Short mmCIF file of C-alpha atoms in Angstrom, two decimals:
data_model
loop_
_atom_site.label_atom_id
_atom_site.label_comp_id
_atom_site.label_asym_id
_atom_site.label_seq_id
_atom_site.Cartn_x
_atom_site.Cartn_y
_atom_site.Cartn_z
CA MET A 1499 -14.12 11.40 -40.30
CA THR A 1500 -16.79 12.90 -37.80
CA PRO A 1501 -15.63 15.17 -34.80
CA GLN A 1502 -17.19 12.65 -32.56
CA GLU A 1503 -14.93 9.84 -34.37
CA TYR A 1504 -11.73 11.60 -33.72
CA VAL A 1505 -12.06 12.02 -30.34
CA GLN A 1506 -13.31 8.64 -29.79
CA ASP A 1507 -10.08 7.27 -32.13
CA LYS A 1508 -7.68 9.69 -29.98
CA ALA A 1509 -8.63 8.45 -26.44
CA ALA A 1510 -8.64 4.75 -27.83
CA ALA A 1511 -5.41 4.73 -29.39
CA SER A 1512 -4.12 6.20 -26.20
CA GLY A 1513 -4.67 2.97 -24.27
CA SER A 1514 -4.96 5.17 -21.19
CA SER A 1515 -6.19 3.96 -17.65
CA PHE A 1516 -8.59 6.43 -18.12
CA TYR A 1517 -10.07 4.76 -20.92
CA TYR A 1518 -11.03 2.13 -19.52
CA ALA A 1519 -13.15 4.30 -16.70
CA PHE A 1520 -14.91 6.02 -19.70
CA LEU A 1521 -16.52 3.02 -20.89
CA PHE A 1522 -19.03 2.36 -17.67
CA LEU A 1523 -20.10 6.00 -17.94
CA PRO A 1524 -24.01 6.70 -19.61
CA LYS A 1525 -23.49 7.68 -23.52
CA PRO A 1526 -24.04 11.35 -22.67
CA ARG A 1527 -20.98 11.46 -19.97
CA ARG A 1528 -18.92 8.99 -22.01
CA ASP A 1529 -18.77 12.05 -24.64
CA ALA A 1530 -17.83 14.42 -22.93
CA ILE A 1531 -15.14 12.84 -21.34
CA THR A 1532 -13.62 11.26 -24.25
CA ALA A 1533 -13.61 14.53 -26.50
CA PHE A 1534 -12.16 16.11 -23.36
CA TYR A 1535 -9.73 13.79 -22.69
CA ALA A 1536 -8.90 14.42 -26.54
CA PHE A 1537 -8.08 17.60 -26.30
CA CYS A 1538 -5.58 17.11 -23.37
CA ARG A 1539 -4.20 14.82 -25.79
CA GLU A 1540 -3.68 16.83 -28.44
CA VAL A 1541 -2.25 19.59 -26.46
CA ASP A 1542 0.19 17.45 -24.59
CA ASP A 1543 0.84 15.48 -27.62
CA VAL A 1544 2.34 19.08 -29.25
CA VAL A 1545 5.02 19.24 -25.90
CA ASP A 1546 6.29 14.90 -26.39
CA GLU A 1547 6.48 14.97 -30.62
CA VAL A 1548 7.53 18.12 -31.90
CA SER A 1549 10.97 18.11 -30.96
CA ASP A 1550 11.82 22.26 -31.83
CA PRO A 1551 10.91 24.27 -28.90
CA GLY A 1552 9.63 27.05 -31.07
CA VAL A 1553 7.46 24.97 -33.65
CA ALA A 1554 5.60 23.73 -30.12
CA ARG A 1555 5.42 26.86 -28.05
CA THR A 1556 3.56 28.18 -32.12
CA LYS A 1557 1.54 25.01 -31.69
CA LEU A 1558 0.83 25.85 -28.17
CA ALA A 1559 -0.34 28.84 -29.20
CA TRP A 1560 -2.94 27.90 -31.94
CA TRP A 1561 -4.46 25.32 -28.93
CA GLN A 1562 -4.95 28.54 -27.00
CA ALA A 1563 -6.79 30.54 -29.86
CA GLU A 1564 -8.68 28.14 -30.99
CA VAL A 1565 -9.60 27.69 -27.16
CA VAL A 1566 -10.70 30.90 -27.11
CA LYS A 1567 -12.30 30.70 -30.66
CA SER A 1568 -14.13 27.67 -29.24
CA PHE A 1569 -16.08 29.37 -27.01
CA GLN A 1570 -16.84 32.41 -28.80
CA GLY A 1571 -18.95 30.20 -31.20
CA ARG A 1572 -16.25 29.14 -33.73
CA PRO A 1573 -14.68 25.79 -33.22
CA GLU A 1574 -12.19 24.65 -36.05
CA HIS A 1575 -10.57 21.81 -34.75
CA PRO A 1576 -12.50 18.67 -34.70
CA VAL A 1577 -11.46 17.83 -31.53
CA MET A 1578 -13.11 21.54 -29.83
CA MET A 1579 -16.03 21.20 -32.59
CA ALA A 1580 -17.00 17.73 -30.44
CA LEU A 1581 -16.28 19.74 -26.43
CA MET A 1582 -18.11 22.52 -27.22
CA PRO A 1583 -21.49 20.68 -26.92
CA CYS A 1584 -20.45 19.41 -23.99
CA ALA A 1585 -18.99 22.02 -22.72
CA ARG A 1586 -22.26 23.46 -22.51
CA GLU A 1587 -23.96 20.37 -20.56
CA PHE A 1588 -21.72 20.26 -18.11
CA GLY A 1589 -19.80 23.33 -17.21
CA ILE A 1590 -16.34 23.35 -18.69
CA GLU A 1591 -14.20 26.26 -19.22
CA GLU A 1592 -12.70 28.48 -20.68
CA ARG A 1593 -9.98 29.40 -17.97
CA GLN A 1594 -9.84 25.12 -17.49
CA LEU A 1595 -8.70 24.35 -21.49
CA LEU A 1596 -6.48 27.46 -21.07
CA ALA A 1597 -5.34 26.68 -18.01
CA VAL A 1598 -4.49 22.73 -19.45
CA ILE A 1599 -2.37 24.62 -22.42
CA GLU A 1600 -0.43 26.44 -19.42
CA GLY A 1601 0.44 23.20 -17.67
CA CYS A 1602 2.13 22.45 -21.20
CA GLU A 1603 3.70 24.50 -21.57
CA MET A 1604 5.73 24.84 -18.71
CA ASP A 1605 7.17 21.84 -20.17
CA LEU A 1606 8.76 24.08 -22.93
CA GLN A 1607 9.87 26.42 -20.38
CA GLN A 1608 10.87 24.03 -17.73
CA THR A 1609 12.87 20.39 -17.27
CA ARG A 1610 13.65 20.64 -13.30
CA TYR A 1611 11.70 21.74 -10.41
CA LEU A 1612 13.84 22.92 -7.57
CA ASP A 1613 11.55 21.40 -5.13
CA TYR A 1614 7.87 19.78 -4.54
CA ALA A 1615 5.81 23.53 -4.00
CA GLY A 1616 7.25 24.16 -7.65
CA LEU A 1617 6.05 20.40 -8.94
CA GLN A 1618 2.88 20.75 -7.15
CA ARG A 1619 2.56 24.00 -9.76
CA TYR A 1620 3.16 22.05 -12.14
CA CYS A 1621 0.99 19.39 -11.04
CA HIS A 1622 -2.25 21.18 -10.45
CA LEU A 1623 -1.90 22.33 -14.17
CA VAL A 1624 -2.01 18.94 -16.36
CA ALA A 1625 -3.59 17.25 -13.32
CA GLY A 1626 -5.41 18.59 -10.96
CA ILE A 1627 -7.60 21.10 -12.75
CA VAL A 1628 -8.33 17.82 -15.45
CA GLY A 1629 -9.33 16.29 -11.95
CA GLU A 1630 -11.64 19.26 -11.92
CA VAL A 1631 -13.43 19.14 -15.50
CA ALA A 1632 -14.22 15.53 -14.94
CA ALA A 1633 -15.44 15.63 -12.02
CA ARG A 1634 -17.90 17.98 -13.41
CA ILE A 1635 -18.16 15.22 -15.83
CA PHE A 1636 -18.69 12.44 -13.83
CA GLY A 1637 -21.68 14.44 -12.10
CA GLN A 1638 -20.40 15.91 -9.30
CA SER A 1639 -22.91 17.42 -6.78
CA GLU A 1640 -20.87 18.40 -3.91
CA GLY A 1641 -18.59 21.78 -4.20
CA ALA A 1642 -16.14 19.78 -1.90
CA THR A 1643 -15.16 16.65 -4.48
CA THR A 1644 -13.73 19.79 -6.43
CA ALA A 1645 -11.06 18.97 -3.50
CA TYR A 1646 -11.31 15.50 -4.00
CA ALA A 1647 -10.54 15.67 -7.86
CA HIS A 1648 -7.84 18.13 -7.33
CA LYS A 1649 -5.86 15.71 -4.63
CA LEU A 1650 -6.67 12.86 -6.80
CA GLY A 1651 -5.12 14.17 -9.66
CA LEU A 1652 -2.00 15.16 -8.01
CA ALA A 1653 -2.09 10.85 -7.15
CA PHE A 1654 -1.86 10.61 -10.77
CA GLN A 1655 0.19 12.90 -11.78
CA LEU A 1656 2.99 11.46 -9.81
CA THR A 1657 2.37 7.90 -10.69
CA ASN A 1658 2.76 9.34 -13.97
CA ILE A 1659 5.86 10.37 -13.10
CA ILE A 1660 7.31 7.78 -11.36
CA ARG A 1661 6.33 5.36 -14.14
CA ASP A 1662 8.04 7.42 -17.00
CA VAL A 1663 11.35 8.37 -15.12
CA GLY A 1664 13.51 6.59 -17.76
CA GLU A 1665 11.01 8.32 -20.89
CA ASP A 1666 10.62 11.71 -19.15
CA ALA A 1667 15.14 11.81 -18.75
CA ALA A 1668 15.32 10.13 -22.77
CA ARG A 1669 13.79 14.04 -23.05
CA GLY A 1670 16.38 15.50 -20.54
CA ARG A 1671 13.05 16.21 -17.96
CA ILE A 1672 13.53 15.64 -14.79
CA TYR A 1673 10.60 16.11 -12.19
CA LEU A 1674 11.44 14.09 -8.95
CA PRO A 1675 12.09 17.50 -7.19
CA VAL A 1676 15.87 18.61 -6.94
CA SER A 1677 15.95 18.85 -3.41
CA GLU A 1678 15.14 15.41 -3.06
CA LEU A 1679 18.12 13.87 -5.32
CA GLN A 1680 20.04 15.64 -3.05
CA GLN A 1681 17.90 14.39 -0.28
CA PHE A 1682 18.76 10.63 -1.57
CA GLY A 1683 22.20 11.71 -2.78
CA VAL A 1684 20.91 10.73 -6.34
CA LYS A 1685 22.71 12.60 -9.28
CA ALA A 1686 20.97 13.83 -12.31
CA SER A 1687 23.58 12.17 -14.73
CA GLU A 1688 23.13 9.32 -13.23
CA ILE A 1689 18.91 9.31 -14.01
CA LEU A 1690 20.11 10.94 -17.24
CA ASN A 1691 22.71 7.83 -17.91
CA ARG A 1692 19.83 5.20 -16.39
CA SER A 1693 22.03 4.11 -13.55
CA TYR A 1694 20.18 2.29 -11.21
CA SER A 1695 21.61 2.07 -7.51
CA GLU A 1696 20.48 1.67 -3.78
CA ARG A 1697 20.43 5.09 -3.59
CA PHE A 1698 17.83 5.47 -6.18
CA SER A 1699 15.60 3.03 -5.30
CA ALA A 1700 14.99 4.36 -2.16
CA LEU A 1701 14.27 8.04 -3.90
CA MET A 1702 11.77 5.95 -5.51
CA LYS A 1703 9.95 4.53 -2.51
CA PHE A 1704 9.50 7.86 -1.18
CA GLN A 1705 8.10 9.59 -4.21
CA ALA A 1706 5.93 6.22 -4.24
CA ASP A 1707 4.89 6.15 -0.32
CA ARG A 1708 3.58 10.34 -1.28
CA ALA A 1709 1.47 8.84 -3.66
CA ARG A 1710 -0.44 6.17 -2.17
CA ALA A 1711 -0.88 8.57 0.86
CA LEU A 1712 -2.53 10.88 -1.92
CA TYR A 1713 -4.71 8.50 -2.79
CA ASP A 1714 -6.30 7.94 0.98
CA GLU A 1715 -6.08 11.60 1.51
CA ALA A 1716 -8.48 12.18 -1.67
CA LEU A 1717 -10.52 9.12 -1.55
CA ALA A 1718 -10.92 11.01 2.31
CA LEU A 1719 -12.15 13.83 1.41
CA LEU A 1720 -14.59 12.65 -1.65
CA PRO A 1721 -18.30 13.53 0.16
CA PRO A 1722 -19.96 9.83 0.06
CA ALA A 1723 -23.48 12.01 -1.85
CA ASP A 1724 -21.00 11.32 -4.80
CA ARG A 1725 -19.31 8.10 -4.28
CA ARG A 1726 -21.59 6.88 -6.67
CA SER A 1727 -21.36 9.92 -9.55
CA GLN A 1728 -17.20 9.56 -9.76
CA LYS A 1729 -17.09 5.74 -9.91
CA PRO A 1730 -14.74 6.40 -12.77
CA GLY A 1731 -12.59 8.42 -10.62
CA LEU A 1732 -12.14 5.46 -8.49
CA MET A 1733 -11.89 3.28 -11.67
CA MET A 1734 -8.44 5.24 -12.44
CA ALA A 1735 -7.42 5.11 -8.60
CA SER A 1736 -7.93 1.45 -8.68
CA ILE A 1737 -5.61 1.18 -11.37
CA TYR A 1738 -2.87 3.88 -10.97
CA ARG A 1739 -2.22 2.42 -7.53
CA THR A 1740 -2.22 -1.53 -8.43
CA LEU A 1741 0.31 0.22 -11.50
CA LEU A 1742 2.26 1.70 -8.33
CA ASP A 1743 2.39 -2.06 -6.75
CA GLU A 1744 4.28 -3.42 -9.71
CA ILE A 1745 6.23 -0.53 -9.95
CA GLU A 1746 7.43 -1.05 -6.27
CA ARG A 1747 7.28 -5.44 -6.98
CA ASP A 1748 10.01 -4.96 -9.94
CA GLY A 1749 12.46 -2.74 -8.26
CA PHE A 1750 11.55 0.40 -9.30
CA GLN A 1751 13.09 -0.44 -12.57
CA VAL A 1752 11.53 2.27 -14.82
CA LEU A 1753 14.94 3.77 -16.15
CA HIS A 1754 14.82 1.98 -18.96
CA GLN A 1755 11.13 0.55 -19.43
CA ARG A 1756 7.73 1.62 -19.39
CA VAL A 1757 5.94 -0.74 -16.88
CA SER A 1758 1.97 -1.25 -17.79
CA LEU A 1759 -0.84 -3.12 -16.97
CA THR A 1760 -2.68 -5.48 -19.28
CA PRO A 1761 -5.68 -4.16 -20.84
CA LEU A 1762 -7.28 -7.20 -19.70
CA ARG A 1763 -6.33 -6.85 -16.24
CA LYS A 1764 -7.29 -2.48 -16.94
CA PHE A 1765 -11.06 -3.66 -17.63
CA TRP A 1766 -11.09 -6.16 -14.34
CA LEU A 1767 -10.55 -3.23 -11.89
CA ALA A 1768 -12.75 -1.03 -13.37
CA TRP A 1769 -15.56 -3.37 -13.68
CA LYS A 1770 -14.59 -4.50 -9.29
CA VAL A 1771 -15.62 -0.98 -8.78
CA GLN A 1772 -18.28 -0.48 -11.44
CA ALA A 1773 -19.75 -3.67 -10.46
CA LEU A 1774 -18.53 -4.23 -6.62
CA GLY A 1775 -17.53 -0.92 -5.05
CA LYS A 1776 -14.39 -2.04 -4.93
CA LEU A 1777 -10.59 -0.55 -5.00
#
């Protein structure tokens, strides 16, 4: 299997909404974003799939060293072999890949966030930086597009947190800020025990409203000159906002299931943005 085949398989196997947005890109950009996405999946899977924190830290340390070696021209992993030619072409930097790993490391050190400001720091590393890299690959021409990409990445990550409350609780993690649990009178034990209540629904409505506001803020920051090049991000925004609507329509039943859209619906939403420019 070639490095290019490896990253393609890694991206396709994830079933992620991001994959559908990649389909409409020209091949050089599609190859670059696929390789970068495969890198993000590799390091994220270390945290999610390795049960021993010590082993996970060792694996992430290996990835940190692999990133440094790769930028010195000595990649070993097929993901980095596929990514490095794209890194030179699209301005992907060593610091950006190391920041993503740093964000994954936070999952090994922290299972709670006291307030929204603390959660934002985590989201910046695992989503904002990802948005920054993606915007470059998609063809960013305006400096202001970076702010849009960071804001959109935050909106994506908060949507993921809402969707994955139950799955994260099964791993002992609660990303909803402690201060906000207290604000709505929801105990951590209720989430860990998958116990629904009107208080929980109100808390989740608060989270969903904040995520929606961030989508609006992100779109307002996107310079008109880059709207065409950033269509893949707009496709993802359409898919994620629709997912958020589905979760709310379902009454925020996220403690015992993972709400998702069908592949056909994701493709349809992506196509509408590509063909009609409609979110």
